[in-house]
Tab-separated table of N, CA and C in Angstrom:
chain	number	residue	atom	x	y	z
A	1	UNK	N	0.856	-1.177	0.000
A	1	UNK	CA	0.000	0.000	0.000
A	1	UNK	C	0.894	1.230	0.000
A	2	UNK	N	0.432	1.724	-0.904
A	2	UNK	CA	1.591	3.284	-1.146
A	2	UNK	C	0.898	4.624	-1.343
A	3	UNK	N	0.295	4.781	0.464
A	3	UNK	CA	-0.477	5.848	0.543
A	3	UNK	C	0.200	7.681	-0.179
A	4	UNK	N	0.896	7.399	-0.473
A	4	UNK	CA	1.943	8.638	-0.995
A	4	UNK	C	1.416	8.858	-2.367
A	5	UNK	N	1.771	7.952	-2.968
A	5	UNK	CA	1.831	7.289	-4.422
A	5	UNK	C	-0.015	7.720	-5.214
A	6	UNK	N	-0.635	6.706	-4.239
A	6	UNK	CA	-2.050	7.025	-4.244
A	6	UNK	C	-2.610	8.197	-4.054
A	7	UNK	N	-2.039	9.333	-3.125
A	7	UNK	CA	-2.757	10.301	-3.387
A	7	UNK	C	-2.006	11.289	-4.408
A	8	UNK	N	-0.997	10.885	-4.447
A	8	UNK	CA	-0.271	11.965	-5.583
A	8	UNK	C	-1.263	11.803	-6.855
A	9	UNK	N	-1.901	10.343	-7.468
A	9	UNK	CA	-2.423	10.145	-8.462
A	9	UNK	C	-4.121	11.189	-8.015
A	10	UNK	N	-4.598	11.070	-6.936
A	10	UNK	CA	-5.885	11.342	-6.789
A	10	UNK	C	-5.807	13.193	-6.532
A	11	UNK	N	-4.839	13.501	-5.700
A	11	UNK	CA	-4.086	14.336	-5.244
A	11	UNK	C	-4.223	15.542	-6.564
A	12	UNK	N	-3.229	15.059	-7.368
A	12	UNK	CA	-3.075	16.120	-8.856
A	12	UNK	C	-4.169	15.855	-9.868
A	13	UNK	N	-5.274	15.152	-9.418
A	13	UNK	CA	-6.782	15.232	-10.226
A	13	UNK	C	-7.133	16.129	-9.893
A	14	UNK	N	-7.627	16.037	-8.442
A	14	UNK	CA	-7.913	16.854	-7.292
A	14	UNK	C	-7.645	18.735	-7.578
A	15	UNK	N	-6.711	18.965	-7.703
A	15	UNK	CA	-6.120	20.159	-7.821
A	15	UNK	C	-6.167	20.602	-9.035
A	16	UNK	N	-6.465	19.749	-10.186
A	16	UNK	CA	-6.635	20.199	-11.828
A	16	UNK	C	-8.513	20.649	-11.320
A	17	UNK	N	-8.650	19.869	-11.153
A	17	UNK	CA	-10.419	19.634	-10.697
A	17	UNK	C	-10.641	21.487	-10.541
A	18	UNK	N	-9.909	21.699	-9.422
A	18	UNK	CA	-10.605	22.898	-8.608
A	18	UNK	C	-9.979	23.400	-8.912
A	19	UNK	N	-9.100	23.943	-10.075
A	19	UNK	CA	-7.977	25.064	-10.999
A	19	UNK	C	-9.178	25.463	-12.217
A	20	UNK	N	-9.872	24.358	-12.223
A	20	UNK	CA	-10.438	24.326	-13.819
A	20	UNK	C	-12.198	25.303	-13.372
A	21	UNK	N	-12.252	25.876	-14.475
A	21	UNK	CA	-13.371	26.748	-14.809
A	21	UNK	C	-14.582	25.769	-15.111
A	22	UNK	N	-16.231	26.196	-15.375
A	22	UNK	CA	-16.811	25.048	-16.237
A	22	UNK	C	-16.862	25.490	-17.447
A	23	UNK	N	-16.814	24.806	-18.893
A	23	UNK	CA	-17.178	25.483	-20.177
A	23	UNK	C	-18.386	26.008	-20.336
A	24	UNK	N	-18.988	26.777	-21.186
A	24	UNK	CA	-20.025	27.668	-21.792
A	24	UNK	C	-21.208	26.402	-21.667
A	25	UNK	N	-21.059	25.437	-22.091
A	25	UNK	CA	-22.238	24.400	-22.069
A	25	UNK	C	-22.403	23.939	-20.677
A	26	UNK	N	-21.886	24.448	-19.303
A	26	UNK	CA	-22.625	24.136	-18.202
A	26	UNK	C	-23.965	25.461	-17.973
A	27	UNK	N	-23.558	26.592	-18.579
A	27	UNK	CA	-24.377	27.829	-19.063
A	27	UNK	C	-25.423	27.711	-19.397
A	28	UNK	N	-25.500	26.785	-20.687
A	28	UNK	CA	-26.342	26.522	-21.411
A	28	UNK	C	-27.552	25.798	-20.514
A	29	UNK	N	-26.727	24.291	-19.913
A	29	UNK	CA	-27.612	23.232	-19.178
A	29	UNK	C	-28.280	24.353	-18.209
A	30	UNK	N	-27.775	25.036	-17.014
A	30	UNK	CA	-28.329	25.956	-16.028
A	30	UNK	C	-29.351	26.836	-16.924
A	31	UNK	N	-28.910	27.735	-17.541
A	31	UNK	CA	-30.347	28.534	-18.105
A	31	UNK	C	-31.204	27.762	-18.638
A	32	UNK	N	-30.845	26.634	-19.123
A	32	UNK	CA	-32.353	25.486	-19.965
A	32	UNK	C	-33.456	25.196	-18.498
A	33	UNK	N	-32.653	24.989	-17.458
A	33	UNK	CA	-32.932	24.422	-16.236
A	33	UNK	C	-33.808	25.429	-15.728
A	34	UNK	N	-32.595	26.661	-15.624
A	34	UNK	CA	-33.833	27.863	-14.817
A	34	UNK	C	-35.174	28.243	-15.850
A	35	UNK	N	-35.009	28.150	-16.666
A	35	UNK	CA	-36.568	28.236	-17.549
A	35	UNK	C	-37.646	27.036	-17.796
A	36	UNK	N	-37.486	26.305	-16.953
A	36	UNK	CA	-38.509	25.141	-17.067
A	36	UNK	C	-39.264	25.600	-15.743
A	37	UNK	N	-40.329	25.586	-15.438
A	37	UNK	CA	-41.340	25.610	-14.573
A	37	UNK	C	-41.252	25.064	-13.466
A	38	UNK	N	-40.602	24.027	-13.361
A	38	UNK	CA	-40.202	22.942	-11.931
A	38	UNK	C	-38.969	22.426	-12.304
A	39	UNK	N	-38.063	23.589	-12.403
A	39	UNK	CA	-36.311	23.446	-12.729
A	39	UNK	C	-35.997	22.540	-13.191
A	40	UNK	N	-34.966	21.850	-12.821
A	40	UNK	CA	-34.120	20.571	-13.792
A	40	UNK	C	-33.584	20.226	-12.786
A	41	UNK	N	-33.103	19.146	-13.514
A	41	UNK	CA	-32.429	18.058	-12.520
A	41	UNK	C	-31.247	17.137	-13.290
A	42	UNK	N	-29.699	17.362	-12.403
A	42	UNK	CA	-28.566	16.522	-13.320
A	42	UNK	C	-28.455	15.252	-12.696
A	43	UNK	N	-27.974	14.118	-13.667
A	43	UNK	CA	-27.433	12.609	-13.172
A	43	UNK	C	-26.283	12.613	-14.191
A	44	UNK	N	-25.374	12.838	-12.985
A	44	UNK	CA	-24.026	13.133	-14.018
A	44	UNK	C	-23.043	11.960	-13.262
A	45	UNK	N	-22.260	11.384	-14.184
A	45	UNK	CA	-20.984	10.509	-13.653
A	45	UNK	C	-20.066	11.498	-13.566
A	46	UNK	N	-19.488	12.375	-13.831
A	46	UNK	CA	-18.991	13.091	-13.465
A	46	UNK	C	-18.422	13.868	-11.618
A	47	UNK	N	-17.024	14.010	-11.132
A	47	UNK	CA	-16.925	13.525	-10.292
A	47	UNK	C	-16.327	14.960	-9.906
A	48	UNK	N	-16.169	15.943	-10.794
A	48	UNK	CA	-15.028	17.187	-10.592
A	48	UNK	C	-15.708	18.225	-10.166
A	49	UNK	N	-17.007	18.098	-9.805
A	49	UNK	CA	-18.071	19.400	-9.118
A	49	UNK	C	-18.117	20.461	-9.895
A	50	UNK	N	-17.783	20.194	-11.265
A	50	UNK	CA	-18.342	21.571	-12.373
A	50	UNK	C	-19.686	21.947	-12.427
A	51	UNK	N	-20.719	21.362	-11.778
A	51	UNK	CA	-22.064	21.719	-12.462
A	51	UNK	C	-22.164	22.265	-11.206
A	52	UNK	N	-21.708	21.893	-9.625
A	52	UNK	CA	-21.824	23.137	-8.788
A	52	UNK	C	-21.121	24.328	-9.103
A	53	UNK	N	-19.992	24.182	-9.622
A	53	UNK	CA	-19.457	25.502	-9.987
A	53	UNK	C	-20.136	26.368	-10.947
A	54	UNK	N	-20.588	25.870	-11.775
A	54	UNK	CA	-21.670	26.010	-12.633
A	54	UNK	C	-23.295	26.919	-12.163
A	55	UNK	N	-23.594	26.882	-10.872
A	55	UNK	CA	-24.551	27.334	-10.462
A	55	UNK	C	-25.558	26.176	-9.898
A	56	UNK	N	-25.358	25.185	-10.218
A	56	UNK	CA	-26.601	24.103	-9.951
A	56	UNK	C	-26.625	23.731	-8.639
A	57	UNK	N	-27.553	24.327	-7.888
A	57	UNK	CA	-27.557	23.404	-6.440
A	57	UNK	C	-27.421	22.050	-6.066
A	58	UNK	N	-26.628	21.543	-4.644
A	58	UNK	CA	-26.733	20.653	-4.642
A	58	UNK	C	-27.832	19.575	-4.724
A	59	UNK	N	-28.776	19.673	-4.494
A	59	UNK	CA	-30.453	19.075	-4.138
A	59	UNK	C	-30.844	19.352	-5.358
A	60	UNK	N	-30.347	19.800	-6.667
A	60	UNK	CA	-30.400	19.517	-8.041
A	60	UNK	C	-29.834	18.404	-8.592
A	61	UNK	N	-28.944	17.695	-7.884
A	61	UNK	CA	-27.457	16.904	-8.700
A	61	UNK	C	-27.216	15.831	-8.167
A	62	UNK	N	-27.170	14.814	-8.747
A	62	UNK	CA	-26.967	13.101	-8.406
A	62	UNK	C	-25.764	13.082	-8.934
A	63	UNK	N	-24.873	12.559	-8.328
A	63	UNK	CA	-23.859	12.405	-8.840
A	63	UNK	C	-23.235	11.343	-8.656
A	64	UNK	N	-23.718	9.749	-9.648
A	64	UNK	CA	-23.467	8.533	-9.646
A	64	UNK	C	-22.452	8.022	-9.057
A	65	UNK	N	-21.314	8.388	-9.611
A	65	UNK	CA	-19.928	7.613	-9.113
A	65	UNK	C	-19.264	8.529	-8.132
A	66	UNK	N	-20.212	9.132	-7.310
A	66	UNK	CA	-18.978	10.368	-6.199
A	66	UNK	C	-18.979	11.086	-6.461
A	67	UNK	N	-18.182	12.482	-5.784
A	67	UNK	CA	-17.182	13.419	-6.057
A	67	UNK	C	-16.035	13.237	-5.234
A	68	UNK	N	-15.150	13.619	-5.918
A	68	UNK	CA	-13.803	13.925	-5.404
A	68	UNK	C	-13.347	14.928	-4.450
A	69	UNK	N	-14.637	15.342	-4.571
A	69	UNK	CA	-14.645	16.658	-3.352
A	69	UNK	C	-15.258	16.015	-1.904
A	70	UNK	N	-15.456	14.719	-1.879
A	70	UNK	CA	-15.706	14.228	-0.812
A	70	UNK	C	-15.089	13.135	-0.139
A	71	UNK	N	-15.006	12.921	1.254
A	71	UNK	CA	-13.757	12.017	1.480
A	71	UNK	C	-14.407	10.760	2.685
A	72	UNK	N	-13.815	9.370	2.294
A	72	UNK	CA	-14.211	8.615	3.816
A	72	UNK	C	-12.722	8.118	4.134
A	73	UNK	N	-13.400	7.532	5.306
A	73	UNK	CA	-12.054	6.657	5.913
A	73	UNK	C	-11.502	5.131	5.150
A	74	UNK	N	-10.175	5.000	5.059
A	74	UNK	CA	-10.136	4.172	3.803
A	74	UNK	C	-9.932	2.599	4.791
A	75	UNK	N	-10.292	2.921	6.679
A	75	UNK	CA	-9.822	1.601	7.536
A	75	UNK	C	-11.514	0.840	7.113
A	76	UNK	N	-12.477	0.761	7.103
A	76	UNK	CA	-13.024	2.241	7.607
A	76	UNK	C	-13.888	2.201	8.490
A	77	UNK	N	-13.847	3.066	9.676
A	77	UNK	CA	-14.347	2.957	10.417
A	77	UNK	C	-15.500	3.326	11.199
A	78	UNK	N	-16.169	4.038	9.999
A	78	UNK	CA	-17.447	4.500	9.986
A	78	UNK	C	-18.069	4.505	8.433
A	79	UNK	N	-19.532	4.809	7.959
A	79	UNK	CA	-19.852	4.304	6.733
A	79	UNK	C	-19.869	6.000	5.870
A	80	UNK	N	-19.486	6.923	7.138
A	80	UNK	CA	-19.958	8.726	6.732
A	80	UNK	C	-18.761	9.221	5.902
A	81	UNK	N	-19.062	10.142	5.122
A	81	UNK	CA	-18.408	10.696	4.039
A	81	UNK	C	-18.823	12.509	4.719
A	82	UNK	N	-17.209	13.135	3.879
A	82	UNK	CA	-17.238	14.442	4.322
A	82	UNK	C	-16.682	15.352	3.437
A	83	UNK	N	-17.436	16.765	3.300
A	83	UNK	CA	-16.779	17.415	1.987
A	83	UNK	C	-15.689	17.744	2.591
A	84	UNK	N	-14.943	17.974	1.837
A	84	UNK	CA	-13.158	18.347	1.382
A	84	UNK	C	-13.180	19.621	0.609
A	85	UNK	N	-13.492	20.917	1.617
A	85	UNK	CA	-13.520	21.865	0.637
A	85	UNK	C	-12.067	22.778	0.711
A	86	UNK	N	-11.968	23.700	-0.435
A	86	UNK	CA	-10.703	24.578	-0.700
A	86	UNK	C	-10.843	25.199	1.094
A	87	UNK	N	-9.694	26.086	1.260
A	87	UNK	CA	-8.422	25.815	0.771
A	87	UNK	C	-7.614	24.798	1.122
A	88	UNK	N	-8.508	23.932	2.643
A	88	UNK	CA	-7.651	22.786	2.623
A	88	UNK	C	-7.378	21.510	2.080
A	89	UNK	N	-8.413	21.285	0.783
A	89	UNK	CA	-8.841	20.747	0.262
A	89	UNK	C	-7.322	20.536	-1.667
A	90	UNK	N	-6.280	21.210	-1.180
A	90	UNK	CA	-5.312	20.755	-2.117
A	90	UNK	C	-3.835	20.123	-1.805
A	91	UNK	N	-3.648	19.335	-2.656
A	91	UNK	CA	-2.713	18.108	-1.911
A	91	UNK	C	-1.540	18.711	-2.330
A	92	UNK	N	-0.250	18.923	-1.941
A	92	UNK	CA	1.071	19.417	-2.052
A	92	UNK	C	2.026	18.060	-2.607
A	93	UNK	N	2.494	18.619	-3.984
A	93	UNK	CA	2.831	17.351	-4.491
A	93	UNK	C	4.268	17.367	-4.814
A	94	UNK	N	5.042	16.180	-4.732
A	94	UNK	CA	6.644	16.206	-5.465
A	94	UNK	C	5.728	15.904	-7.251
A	95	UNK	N	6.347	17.020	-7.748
A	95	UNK	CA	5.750	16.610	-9.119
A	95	UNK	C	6.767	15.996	-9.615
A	96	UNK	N	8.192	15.822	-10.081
A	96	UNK	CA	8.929	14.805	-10.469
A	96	UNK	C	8.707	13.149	-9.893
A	97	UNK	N	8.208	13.111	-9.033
A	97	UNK	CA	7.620	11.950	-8.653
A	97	UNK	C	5.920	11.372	-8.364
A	98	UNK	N	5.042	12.709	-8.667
A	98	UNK	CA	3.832	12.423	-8.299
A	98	UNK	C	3.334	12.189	-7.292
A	99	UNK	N	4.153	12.005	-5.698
A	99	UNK	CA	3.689	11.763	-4.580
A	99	UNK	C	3.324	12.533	-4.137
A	100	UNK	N	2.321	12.824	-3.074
A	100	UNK	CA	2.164	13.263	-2.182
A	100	UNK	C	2.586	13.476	-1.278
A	101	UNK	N	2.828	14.841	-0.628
A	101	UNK	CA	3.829	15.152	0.761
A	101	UNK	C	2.955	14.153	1.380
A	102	UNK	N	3.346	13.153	2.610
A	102	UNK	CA	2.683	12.530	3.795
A	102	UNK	C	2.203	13.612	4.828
A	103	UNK	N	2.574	14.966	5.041
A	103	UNK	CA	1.702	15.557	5.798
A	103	UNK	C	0.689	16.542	5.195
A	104	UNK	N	0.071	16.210	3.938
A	104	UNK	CA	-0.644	16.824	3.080
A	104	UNK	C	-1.943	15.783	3.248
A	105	UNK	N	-1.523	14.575	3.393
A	105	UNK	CA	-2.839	13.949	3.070
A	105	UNK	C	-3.762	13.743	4.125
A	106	UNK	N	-5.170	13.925	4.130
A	106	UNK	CA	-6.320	14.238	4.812
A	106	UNK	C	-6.072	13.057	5.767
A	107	UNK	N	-6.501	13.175	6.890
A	107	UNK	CA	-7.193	11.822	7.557
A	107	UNK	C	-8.860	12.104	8.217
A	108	UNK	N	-8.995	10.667	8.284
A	108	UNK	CA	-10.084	10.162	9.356
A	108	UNK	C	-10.438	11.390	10.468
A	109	UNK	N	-11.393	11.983	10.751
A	109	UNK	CA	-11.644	12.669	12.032
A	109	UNK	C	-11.942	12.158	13.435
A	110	UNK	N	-12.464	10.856	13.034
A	110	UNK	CA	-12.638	9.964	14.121
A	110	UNK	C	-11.607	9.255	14.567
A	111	UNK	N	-10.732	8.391	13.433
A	111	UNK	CA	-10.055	7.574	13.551
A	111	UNK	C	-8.391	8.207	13.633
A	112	UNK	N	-8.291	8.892	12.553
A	112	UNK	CA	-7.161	9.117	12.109
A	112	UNK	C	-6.377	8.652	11.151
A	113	UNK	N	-6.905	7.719	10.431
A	113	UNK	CA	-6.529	6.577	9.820
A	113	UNK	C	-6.544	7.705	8.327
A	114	UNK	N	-5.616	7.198	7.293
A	114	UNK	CA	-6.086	8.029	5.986
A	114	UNK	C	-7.218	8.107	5.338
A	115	UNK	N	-7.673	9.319	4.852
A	115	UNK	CA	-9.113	8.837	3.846
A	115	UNK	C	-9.057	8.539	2.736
């Protein structure tokens, strides 16, 4: 297990994720949405929280496979998940190697254990 390694990979998603803008077509989806009579509603696989950035409330948005903006315990020692928001929410990376500093990466609140 190469908790370093692993978050460097999840780590520098992570940080592209919340660098990145949404394009003109999350625009589009939101104003189609706000002009319907009983709003809209997304089911997105999508995992990088653009359509909140986007304007779309959460209690608008299913978001199948996760977000990355949310974190559990990886022992684990409870079944609860927790947002991971900016600014502590970016991982400090050796980029010639992709790792993750070890005192960058989140833990457990209960446990302590990594998430």
């Amino acid at each position: 297990r190469d908790v370093e390694m692993a978050w460097g990979f999840y780590g520098h998603r992570l940080n592209m994720y919340r660098a990145t803008s949404p394009h003109a077509g999350f625009s589009i989806l939101l104003e189609t949405c706000q002009s319907k009579k009983t709003g809209g509603f997304v089911f997105t696989s999508n995992v990088d929280g653009q359509f909140q950035k986007a304007g779309f409330g959460d209690s608008s948005i299913y978001e199948c496979h996760g977000s990355i903006h949310h974190l559990q315990c990886s022992k684990p020692c409870n079944d609860s998940t927790w947002s991971w928001a900016e600014p502590e929410g970016i991982i400090a990376l050796e980029l010639s190697s992709m790792r993750a500093h070890i005192e960058e990466i989140p833990k457990c609140g209960k446990c302590g254990e990594t998430a």
